Short mmCIF file of C-alpha atoms in Angstrom, two decimals:
data_model
loop_
_atom_site.label_atom_id
_atom_site.label_comp_id
_atom_site.label_asym_id
_atom_site.label_seq_id
_atom_site.Cartn_x
_atom_site.Cartn_y
_atom_site.Cartn_z
CA MET A 1 26.76 -2.80 -2.37
CA PHE A 2 25.34 -6.30 -2.20
CA THR A 3 27.41 -9.44 -2.58
CA PRO A 4 26.49 -11.79 -5.46
CA LYS A 5 24.95 -14.19 -2.92
CA GLU A 6 22.82 -11.39 -1.45
CA ILE A 7 21.69 -10.29 -4.92
CA ASP A 8 20.69 -13.85 -5.79
CA PHE A 9 18.77 -14.14 -2.51
CA LEU A 10 16.93 -10.85 -3.06
CA LYS A 11 16.05 -11.77 -6.64
CA LYS A 12 14.68 -15.14 -5.54
CA GLU A 13 12.57 -13.61 -2.76
CA LEU A 14 11.27 -10.80 -4.95
CA ASN A 15 10.44 -13.17 -7.81
CA PHE A 16 8.38 -15.22 -5.36
CA SER A 17 6.61 -12.09 -4.11
CA VAL A 18 5.92 -10.95 -7.68
CA SER A 19 4.29 -14.32 -8.41
CA GLN A 20 2.11 -14.01 -5.32
CA VAL A 21 0.90 -10.52 -6.25
CA GLN A 22 0.26 -11.61 -9.85
CA GLU A 23 -1.89 -14.49 -8.58
CA LYS A 24 -3.78 -12.11 -6.29
CA LEU A 25 -4.46 -9.80 -9.27
CA ASP A 26 -6.03 -12.76 -11.09
CA GLU A 27 -8.72 -13.07 -8.42
CA PRO A 28 -12.08 -11.77 -9.74
CA ASP A 29 -12.96 -9.81 -6.59
CA ILE A 30 -9.84 -7.62 -6.76
CA GLU A 31 -11.10 -4.32 -8.19
CA GLY A 32 -10.82 -0.56 -7.86
CA ALA A 33 -8.49 0.86 -5.24
CA LYS A 34 -7.36 -2.60 -4.08
CA ARG A 35 -6.35 -3.54 -7.66
CA TYR A 36 -4.53 -0.24 -8.13
CA GLN A 37 -2.69 -0.71 -4.83
CA LEU A 38 -1.58 -4.23 -5.80
CA GLU A 39 -0.47 -3.05 -9.26
CA GLU A 40 1.60 -0.28 -7.66
CA LYS A 41 3.20 -2.81 -5.31
CA LEU A 42 3.90 -5.13 -8.25
CA ILE A 43 5.48 -2.35 -10.29
CA THR A 44 7.75 -1.39 -7.38
CA MET A 45 8.87 -4.99 -6.88
CA VAL A 46 9.49 -5.39 -10.62
CA SER A 47 11.54 -2.20 -10.63
CA VAL A 48 13.75 -3.54 -7.82
CA VAL A 49 14.13 -6.94 -9.55
CA ASN A 50 15.19 -5.21 -12.77
CA LYS A 51 17.79 -3.16 -10.92
CA LEU A 52 19.14 -6.32 -9.30
CA GLU A 53 19.26 -8.00 -12.73
CA ARG A 54 21.47 -5.19 -13.99
CA ALA A 55 23.70 -5.47 -10.90
CA ARG A 56 24.20 -9.19 -11.51
CA PRO A 57 22.86 -10.43 -14.84
CA GLU A 58 21.98 -14.13 -14.89
CA LYS A 59 23.25 -14.47 -18.42
CA ASP A 60 25.43 -12.44 -20.71
CA LEU A 61 23.17 -11.00 -23.40
CA ARG A 62 26.21 -10.19 -25.51
CA ASN A 63 26.56 -13.88 -26.29
CA LYS A 64 23.16 -14.20 -27.89
CA SER A 65 21.03 -12.51 -30.46
CA VAL A 66 19.33 -9.61 -28.67
CA ARG A 67 15.83 -8.81 -29.93
CA VAL A 68 14.89 -5.14 -29.74
CA LEU A 69 11.49 -3.47 -30.12
CA ILE A 70 11.42 0.25 -30.90
CA VAL A 71 8.10 2.02 -30.29
CA ASP A 72 7.42 5.53 -31.62
CA ASP A 73 4.46 7.11 -33.39
CA VAL A 74 6.75 9.14 -35.68
CA ASP A 75 8.12 7.02 -38.54
CA SER A 76 11.26 9.13 -38.99
CA MET A 77 12.10 8.78 -35.28
CA ARG A 78 11.66 4.99 -35.43
CA LYS A 79 14.13 4.95 -38.32
CA VAL A 80 16.64 7.18 -36.49
CA HIS A 81 16.47 5.01 -33.36
CA ARG A 82 16.80 1.88 -35.50
CA HIS A 83 19.91 3.36 -37.16
CA TYR A 84 21.47 4.10 -33.75
CA MET A 85 20.75 0.57 -32.54
CA LEU A 86 22.16 -0.99 -35.73
CA SER A 87 25.30 1.15 -35.36
CA CYS A 88 25.61 -0.10 -31.78
CA GLY A 89 25.61 -3.70 -33.03
CA PHE A 90 22.01 -4.83 -32.59
CA ARG A 91 20.73 -6.85 -35.54
CA HIS A 92 17.22 -8.04 -34.66
CA ILE A 93 15.12 -4.89 -34.45
CA ASP A 94 11.35 -4.63 -34.84
CA MET A 95 9.34 -1.43 -34.80
CA ALA A 96 5.83 -0.47 -33.71
CA GLU A 97 3.94 2.77 -34.28
CA ASP A 98 2.10 2.80 -30.95
CA GLY A 99 1.75 1.06 -27.62
CA LEU A 100 -1.12 -1.16 -28.77
CA ARG A 101 0.89 -2.57 -31.66
CA ALA A 102 3.97 -2.94 -29.44
CA TYR A 103 2.07 -4.92 -26.82
CA SER A 104 0.62 -7.15 -29.53
CA LEU A 105 4.12 -7.81 -30.93
CA MET A 106 5.46 -8.55 -27.45
CA ARG A 107 2.67 -11.05 -26.73
CA LYS A 108 3.24 -12.71 -30.12
CA ALA A 109 6.99 -12.92 -29.48
CA ILE A 110 6.38 -14.60 -26.12
CA ALA A 111 3.95 -17.06 -27.72
CA GLU A 112 6.61 -17.95 -30.31
CA ASN A 113 9.23 -18.31 -27.55
CA LYS A 114 11.25 -15.44 -29.05
CA PRO A 115 10.73 -12.66 -26.49
CA TYR A 116 12.17 -9.20 -26.87
CA ASN A 117 15.27 -8.61 -24.76
CA LEU A 118 14.89 -4.85 -24.87
CA VAL A 119 12.06 -2.36 -25.49
CA ILE A 120 12.73 1.29 -26.29
CA SER A 121 9.58 3.39 -26.34
CA ASP A 122 8.65 7.00 -26.85
CA TRP A 123 6.60 8.29 -23.92
CA GLU A 124 4.19 10.59 -25.77
CA MET A 125 2.11 8.64 -28.29
CA PRO A 126 -1.57 8.46 -29.23
CA LYS A 127 -3.77 5.47 -28.30
CA VAL A 128 -1.43 3.95 -25.69
CA SER A 129 1.46 6.07 -24.42
CA GLY A 130 4.88 4.68 -23.62
CA LEU A 131 4.14 5.03 -19.91
CA GLU A 132 0.85 3.12 -20.29
CA LEU A 133 2.67 0.43 -22.28
CA LEU A 134 5.31 0.21 -19.55
CA ARG A 135 2.63 -0.21 -16.88
CA LYS A 136 0.97 -2.94 -18.97
CA VAL A 137 4.31 -4.75 -19.45
CA ARG A 138 5.23 -4.51 -15.76
CA THR A 139 1.92 -6.09 -14.72
CA ASP A 140 2.02 -8.87 -17.36
CA LYS A 141 2.98 -12.28 -15.94
CA GLU A 142 5.21 -13.14 -18.90
CA LEU A 143 6.63 -9.76 -19.89
CA TRP A 144 7.37 -8.11 -16.55
CA LYS A 145 11.15 -8.68 -16.62
CA THR A 146 11.62 -7.13 -20.07
CA PRO A 147 14.14 -4.25 -19.92
CA PHE A 148 12.18 -1.13 -20.92
CA PHE A 149 13.65 2.28 -21.73
CA LEU A 150 11.58 5.44 -22.19
CA ILE A 151 12.55 8.20 -24.62
CA THR A 152 10.90 11.59 -24.16
CA SER A 153 11.22 15.33 -24.35
CA LEU A 154 9.86 15.46 -20.78
CA GLY A 155 13.11 15.96 -18.92
CA ASP A 156 11.95 17.50 -15.67
CA LYS A 157 12.58 15.63 -12.43
CA ALA A 158 8.87 14.83 -11.86
CA HIS A 159 8.53 13.05 -15.21
CA ILE A 160 11.80 11.16 -14.81
CA LEU A 161 10.67 9.96 -11.38
CA GLN A 162 7.27 9.00 -12.77
CA GLY A 163 8.93 6.86 -15.45
CA ILE A 164 11.28 5.20 -13.01
CA ASN A 165 8.55 4.67 -10.42
CA THR A 166 6.45 2.96 -13.09
CA GLY A 167 9.29 0.49 -13.62
CA ALA A 168 11.39 1.91 -16.44
CA THR A 169 14.81 0.29 -16.68
CA GLY A 170 16.18 3.53 -18.08
CA TYR A 171 15.21 6.93 -19.38
CA MET A 172 16.56 9.09 -22.22
CA VAL A 173 15.69 12.74 -22.77
CA LYS A 174 15.48 13.96 -26.38
CA PRO A 175 17.44 14.77 -28.36
CA ILE A 176 19.45 11.57 -28.19
CA ASN A 177 22.51 10.70 -30.24
CA GLN A 178 24.77 7.73 -30.97
CA LYS A 179 26.99 8.41 -27.95
CA ILE A 180 23.98 8.34 -25.58
CA VAL A 181 22.68 5.13 -27.17
CA ASN A 182 26.09 3.46 -26.88
CA GLN A 183 26.35 4.44 -23.21
CA LYS A 184 22.82 3.29 -22.31
CA PHE A 185 23.03 -0.08 -24.02
CA LYS A 186 26.66 -1.10 -23.47
CA ASP A 187 25.47 -3.83 -21.08
CA TYR A 188 23.53 -5.50 -23.89
CA LEU A 189 26.21 -5.45 -26.59
CA ASP A 190 29.74 -4.23 -27.03
CA CYS A 191 28.78 -0.78 -28.37
#
């Protein structure tokens, strides 16, 4: 395992590299395969940074008001997930019915300087899937560090790896229950 000093060093170096790749993606001549290659590199770096954040958080989220965004196209599932999160101790929970609405809410929250500290999204949704939303978040200059958990019925190894390789902080296979929620989010609150 890394020492705290090593973790801090790695985070600093990776954050710098992320910034460089983000700037490169802003260049107008970066298209097609080159753009895709840079986005894949960015997503991998972001995934490593997020793992390092969990190994040594810069700040204790339990001491502040954690803002959660739940994304699911099924209203009853949004309500169930909201209930689990409330029971775990989260108080500031917003919900979105699809990835488009979620991304809009995330951009608005950043603009208002009240970013979400945690996003929990269903994978399989119309318009913009949870995986597409995750990719969009991981390549966004202001949102890329947001912890992002996928919930899905796709529990085979290939799908789990796809989610993690796209930069998911965590992954939950349906059906989920209060015990699973408490275990997954204990680092964010005292569940």
